[in-house]
Each structure stands twice: as structure tokens, then as C-alpha cells.
């Protein structure tokens, strides 16, 4: 089966395909899409274990490859001939690995938001898998609410105040723990192929978005050498999730790329 997807805007306009982050779903992009759908054909996809794709699982050992096949099949079912791929966090990692490995001639531009490009040594990969395994055990054995409160205590979310965290947790509480645990392990950063060589050599236009307050990904972005086809944009005053905190600004930057 294809992954669950929704389309907004005329398919006669350029197509933008959106991939959400861990714990999210297609609805995370709605406020941004409201600014774009008059000029673009916007496609949102629920990743395995999330939203209406909750019953779809990715292989623990070949999770990225499974996700790529599911995404490609979904786009084929929608008869999309050319598109740009936009991914946030986990969705960005999947999008980057898709671009690196699939050589899809339909893919015209890649936009990554707060996304890791992959680890380049075995020690870091081993440590990361143990980190993800511990979180997977929490999601699989605790209530979703308890796991979410622990998840958003991580340093990467320090820019969020308590009120904002409570709002996000309420939004995310519809998730199911076991599918989340499965997806967390299937697409662990430990399994992601480091894309530094791809980024240095590809002719595919790529834009990397990150927030000024997101120290981890600000440093990561600054460590990646710019090329003729790789550009960076920093959202001043924002943290890890720029598209939800400033959707109009985010949409305007997408328009600047394509219009």
C-alpha cells in the first residue's frame, strides 16, 4: 500500500512534497501550506508509524530503503512527474537519503530543515543506536504522554517554554507508542549513510534551513561546506522547528527559491 497522503492546490503548479518529523504527521505543515497552495501543488505524506500510516511499518534492518520504496510508490500512485522534496528533522533525514540513493530524475530540489546528514564513524553510530534503543523502549512500554514529556525535556527543545511544550504534547498524544518505537529504530541515525560526499558532489539544488537558537543544527549547518548547488538559510530567533514557529516566514522563503 502507498503511504497516506493529501493534496492541496492545483496539480498544474509545481509540486512540493512534504515529509514531517518524528511524532508528527501531515497536518504539521498545514499553516505553511495555506501560504503556498495558491502557487504550488502541495503533497503531504504520513510516514510509517505516524498519522494515517500508523499501520505501516518499516524494516528494522532496512528502514531507510523501505521508506524510500514507500515514498516512491506513493508518488507513482499520485502520478507526480516532477517535484521538490521538503523534509523536517526525521523527514529531512529520509529525504536526504532518498536523494542520495535513489537517483530519481523527477526530483528537482531538496529542502532540508534541521536535519542530520549522518554519522561518519562506528563509535558514534553505536552510541546513537543505544540512545535510540533506550527511547524506543520508553515509547513501547510507557504511556505516550509520559514518553512525550520526557522527550521534550531534551536540550534540543530548550527554546520552548512550558506552555508551548504542553501544547505540542497535547497535539502529539494521539500517537501510539509501539509504532513510534519501531520507526525510531528503523530510521535510527545509526543506520543513516553519511551524506557528506553526496552533498559535496551532487548537482541537485539543495537548501538547508535551520533556526538560530537550535545550537546543535546551527553548528552542523556551519560545518557543511557550501557549494554551487548547496545553500543555507538561518531563521533568526527560532529553534529546531522553524516551519511551525514561523510558517509565513518559512513559506515566503520557499517562494523565494522557486518564484
Short mmCIF file of C-alpha atoms in Angstrom, two decimals:
data_model
loop_
_atom_site.label_atom_id
_atom_site.label_comp_id
_atom_site.label_asym_id
_atom_site.label_seq_id
_atom_site.Cartn_x
_atom_site.Cartn_y
_atom_site.Cartn_z
CA UNK A 1 0.00 0.00 0.00
CA UNK A 2 1.12 3.60 -0.55
CA UNK A 3 1.61 5.85 2.45
CA UNK A 4 -1.34 8.06 3.33
CA UNK A 5 -1.13 11.40 1.54
CA UNK A 6 -3.17 14.53 0.90
CA UNK A 7 -3.00 17.04 -1.95
CA UNK A 8 -3.78 20.74 -1.90
CA UNK A 9 -3.54 23.23 -4.75
CA UNK A 10 -3.66 22.66 -8.50
CA UNK A 11 -1.52 19.87 -9.91
CA UNK A 12 -0.80 22.19 -12.83
CA UNK A 13 1.51 24.13 -10.50
CA UNK A 14 4.98 22.98 -9.35
CA UNK A 15 4.71 20.11 -6.86
CA UNK A 16 6.13 20.31 -3.32
CA UNK A 17 6.22 17.06 -1.31
CA UNK A 18 6.43 17.45 2.49
CA UNK A 19 7.79 14.90 5.00
CA UNK A 20 7.14 15.58 8.71
CA UNK A 21 9.39 14.81 11.66
CA UNK A 22 9.29 12.11 14.34
CA UNK A 23 6.00 12.23 16.31
CA UNK A 24 4.35 14.44 13.68
CA UNK A 25 2.06 13.94 10.70
CA UNK A 26 0.93 15.68 7.51
CA UNK A 27 -1.07 18.28 9.49
CA UNK A 28 2.14 19.81 10.86
CA UNK A 29 2.62 21.56 7.52
CA UNK A 30 -0.90 22.99 7.17
CA UNK A 31 -0.24 26.60 8.17
CA UNK A 32 2.75 26.72 5.82
CA UNK A 33 0.74 25.13 3.01
CA UNK A 34 -2.03 27.69 3.48
CA UNK A 35 0.54 30.24 2.27
CA UNK A 36 1.69 28.10 -0.66
CA UNK A 37 -1.26 26.23 -2.12
CA UNK A 38 -2.33 29.04 -4.46
CA UNK A 39 1.04 28.84 -6.23
CA UNK A 40 2.06 25.21 -5.70
CA UNK A 41 0.67 21.70 -5.75
CA UNK A 42 1.35 20.63 -2.15
CA UNK A 43 1.52 16.94 -1.20
CA UNK A 44 1.83 15.88 2.43
CA UNK A 45 2.73 12.31 3.36
CA UNK A 46 2.31 10.48 6.67
CA UNK A 47 5.48 8.48 7.33
CA UNK A 48 5.29 4.87 8.61
CA UNK A 49 4.03 4.61 12.19
CA UNK A 50 2.56 8.11 12.07
CA UNK A 51 -0.81 9.67 11.30
CA UNK A 52 -2.92 7.57 8.96
CA UNK A 53 0.14 5.48 8.03
CA UNK A 54 0.30 4.17 11.60
CA UNK A 55 -0.29 0.57 10.49
CA UNK A 56 2.61 0.70 8.01
CA UNK A 57 5.95 -0.43 9.39
CA UNK A 58 9.49 -0.14 8.06
CA UNK A 59 12.04 -2.92 8.40
CA UNK A 60 14.30 -2.65 11.44
CA UNK A 61 17.33 -3.55 9.31
CA UNK A 62 16.40 -1.76 6.06
CA UNK A 63 14.23 1.06 7.32
CA UNK A 64 15.53 3.80 5.05
CA UNK A 65 15.25 1.62 1.95
CA UNK A 66 11.70 0.63 2.91
CA UNK A 67 10.73 4.28 3.41
CA UNK A 68 12.21 5.19 0.03
CA UNK A 69 10.20 2.49 -1.72
CA UNK A 70 7.00 3.56 0.05
CA UNK A 71 7.54 7.21 -0.85
CA UNK A 72 8.34 6.37 -4.48
CA UNK A 73 5.25 4.16 -4.72
CA UNK A 74 3.08 6.88 -3.20
CA UNK A 75 4.32 9.44 -5.73
CA UNK A 76 3.74 6.99 -8.57
CA UNK A 77 0.17 6.40 -7.38
CA UNK A 78 -0.37 10.17 -7.41
CA UNK A 79 1.09 10.35 -10.93
CA UNK A 80 3.62 13.01 -9.95
CA UNK A 81 6.11 13.61 -12.75
CA UNK A 82 8.33 16.29 -11.19
CA UNK A 83 8.59 17.55 -7.62
CA UNK A 84 10.67 19.17 -4.91
CA UNK A 85 11.08 17.35 -1.59
CA UNK A 86 10.89 19.16 1.75
CA UNK A 87 11.72 17.32 4.97
CA UNK A 88 11.93 18.33 8.62
CA UNK A 89 14.18 16.50 11.12
CA UNK A 90 13.44 12.77 10.63
CA UNK A 91 11.59 13.60 7.41
CA UNK A 92 14.64 15.55 6.26
CA UNK A 93 16.97 12.64 7.01
CA UNK A 94 14.73 10.32 4.99
CA UNK A 95 14.51 12.90 2.19
CA UNK A 96 18.28 13.37 2.10
CA UNK A 97 18.93 9.64 1.99
CA UNK A 98 16.26 9.27 -0.70
CA UNK A 99 18.01 11.90 -2.83
CA UNK A 100 21.41 10.31 -2.18
CA UNK A 101 20.41 6.76 -3.05
CA UNK A 102 17.50 6.79 -5.49
CA UNK A 103 18.72 8.95 -8.41
CA UNK A 104 15.10 9.91 -9.03
CA UNK A 105 15.01 12.04 -12.21
CA UNK A 106 11.70 13.56 -11.06
CA UNK A 107 13.36 15.17 -8.02
CA UNK A 108 14.23 18.78 -8.84
CA UNK A 109 15.10 20.39 -5.49
CA UNK A 110 15.68 19.26 -1.91
CA UNK A 111 14.89 21.40 1.14
CA UNK A 112 16.17 20.11 4.48
CA UNK A 113 15.06 21.60 7.79
CA UNK A 114 17.03 20.87 10.96
CA UNK A 115 18.20 17.53 9.56
CA UNK A 116 21.30 15.48 10.34
CA UNK A 117 23.43 14.40 7.36
CA UNK A 118 24.58 11.14 9.00
CA UNK A 119 27.35 9.95 11.29
CA UNK A 120 30.76 9.11 9.87
CA UNK A 121 32.28 6.73 12.44
CA UNK A 122 31.26 3.45 14.02
CA UNK A 123 31.66 4.57 17.63
CA UNK A 124 29.18 7.41 17.18
CA UNK A 125 26.79 5.07 15.36
CA UNK A 126 26.96 2.51 18.18
CA UNK A 127 26.33 5.17 20.80
CA UNK A 128 23.45 6.62 18.80
CA UNK A 129 21.77 3.25 18.39
CA UNK A 130 21.91 2.69 22.15
CA UNK A 131 20.39 6.16 22.63
CA UNK A 132 17.56 5.39 20.18
CA UNK A 133 17.05 1.93 21.67
CA UNK A 134 16.53 3.44 25.13
CA UNK A 135 13.95 5.85 23.74
CA UNK A 136 12.25 3.07 21.78
CA UNK A 137 11.89 1.07 24.99
CA UNK A 138 10.28 4.06 26.69
CA UNK A 139 7.79 4.61 23.87
CA UNK A 140 6.96 0.89 23.72
CA UNK A 141 6.44 0.39 27.47
CA UNK A 142 5.25 3.72 28.91
CA UNK A 143 2.18 5.77 28.21
CA UNK A 144 2.60 8.08 25.22
CA UNK A 145 2.07 11.14 27.43
CA UNK A 146 4.85 10.12 29.84
CA UNK A 147 7.27 9.47 26.98
CA UNK A 148 6.40 12.77 25.32
CA UNK A 149 7.05 14.79 28.46
CA UNK A 150 10.46 13.12 28.74
CA UNK A 151 11.17 13.59 25.02
CA UNK A 152 10.60 17.34 25.11
CA UNK A 153 12.94 17.76 28.06
CA UNK A 154 15.88 17.17 25.69
CA UNK A 155 18.25 20.11 25.20
CA UNK A 156 17.28 20.50 21.54
CA UNK A 157 13.87 21.76 22.68
CA UNK A 158 15.21 24.29 25.22
CA UNK A 159 13.79 27.18 23.18
CA UNK A 160 10.25 26.00 24.00
CA UNK A 161 8.57 27.37 27.13
CA UNK A 162 6.36 25.14 29.30
CA UNK A 163 3.16 26.41 27.71
CA UNK A 164 4.44 25.64 24.22
CA UNK A 165 5.65 22.18 25.28
CA UNK A 166 2.26 21.37 26.80
CA UNK A 167 0.55 22.43 23.57
CA UNK A 168 2.84 20.26 21.44
CA UNK A 169 2.47 17.26 23.76
CA UNK A 170 -1.32 17.56 23.55
CA UNK A 171 -1.04 17.55 19.74
CA UNK A 172 1.29 14.52 19.77
CA UNK A 173 -0.65 12.44 22.31
CA UNK A 174 -2.72 10.79 19.56
CA UNK A 175 0.33 8.68 18.63
CA UNK A 176 0.80 5.01 19.52
CA UNK A 177 3.96 4.01 21.37
CA UNK A 178 4.86 0.73 19.66
CA UNK A 179 4.72 2.06 16.05
CA UNK A 180 6.81 5.04 17.16
CA UNK A 181 9.37 2.73 18.77
CA UNK A 182 9.54 0.67 15.59
CA UNK A 183 10.07 3.72 13.37
CA UNK A 184 12.66 5.15 15.76
CA UNK A 185 14.78 2.02 15.40
CA UNK A 186 14.07 1.54 11.68
CA UNK A 187 15.34 5.01 10.82
CA UNK A 188 17.88 5.45 13.59
CA UNK A 189 20.64 7.91 12.79
CA UNK A 190 22.93 4.94 13.36
CA UNK A 191 21.56 3.36 10.15
CA UNK A 192 21.76 6.51 8.02
CA UNK A 193 24.58 6.64 5.48
CA UNK A 194 26.66 9.79 5.95
CA UNK A 195 25.78 12.14 3.08
CA UNK A 196 28.82 14.47 3.23
CA UNK A 197 30.27 13.15 -0.03
CA UNK A 198 26.88 13.35 -1.74
CA UNK A 199 26.39 16.95 -0.61
CA UNK A 200 29.83 17.90 -1.90
CA UNK A 201 29.36 16.29 -5.31
CA UNK A 202 25.66 16.42 -6.21
CA UNK A 203 24.30 18.74 -8.88
CA UNK A 204 20.85 18.64 -7.26
CA UNK A 205 19.88 22.06 -5.85
CA UNK A 206 19.67 21.78 -2.04
CA UNK A 207 18.62 24.33 0.56
CA UNK A 208 19.28 23.79 4.26
CA UNK A 209 17.02 25.62 6.76
CA UNK A 210 17.88 25.91 10.46
CA UNK A 211 17.00 28.04 13.47
CA UNK A 212 19.41 30.44 15.13
CA UNK A 213 18.55 29.10 18.60
CA UNK A 214 19.00 25.47 17.54
CA UNK A 215 22.66 25.26 18.59
CA UNK A 216 23.17 21.64 17.52
CA UNK A 217 21.91 22.09 13.97
CA UNK A 218 23.31 25.59 13.62
CA UNK A 219 26.76 24.11 14.28
CA UNK A 220 26.04 21.22 11.93
CA UNK A 221 24.97 23.59 9.14
CA UNK A 222 28.05 25.74 9.64
CA UNK A 223 30.26 22.63 9.37
CA UNK A 224 28.93 21.69 5.91
CA UNK A 225 30.85 23.39 3.08
CA UNK A 226 28.63 25.40 0.74
CA UNK A 227 28.76 24.51 -2.95
CA UNK A 228 27.29 25.94 -6.13
CA UNK A 229 24.12 23.91 -5.52
CA UNK A 230 24.00 23.85 -1.69
CA UNK A 231 22.71 26.92 0.13
CA UNK A 232 21.86 27.67 3.75
CA UNK A 233 19.28 29.88 5.43
CA UNK A 234 19.19 30.71 9.15
CA UNK A 235 15.87 31.75 10.73
CA UNK A 236 16.76 34.36 13.33
CA UNK A 237 15.22 33.92 16.76
CA UNK A 238 13.88 30.41 16.07
CA UNK A 239 14.73 26.95 17.36
CA UNK A 240 14.51 23.42 15.97
CA UNK A 241 11.07 23.53 14.33
CA UNK A 242 11.11 26.62 12.14
CA UNK A 243 8.12 25.80 9.92
CA UNK A 244 5.69 25.58 12.84
CA UNK A 245 7.05 28.54 14.77
CA UNK A 246 7.12 30.91 11.78
CA UNK A 247 5.06 29.34 8.99
CA UNK A 248 4.55 32.55 6.98
CA UNK A 249 8.26 33.37 7.03
CA UNK A 250 9.03 29.76 6.15
CA UNK A 251 6.61 29.79 3.22
CA UNK A 252 7.99 33.08 1.95
CA UNK A 253 11.48 31.61 1.87
CA UNK A 254 10.19 28.68 -0.15
CA UNK A 255 8.59 31.11 -2.58
CA UNK A 256 11.90 32.95 -2.95
CA UNK A 257 13.54 29.69 -4.02
CA UNK A 258 11.02 28.81 -6.70
CA UNK A 259 9.34 32.04 -7.81
#
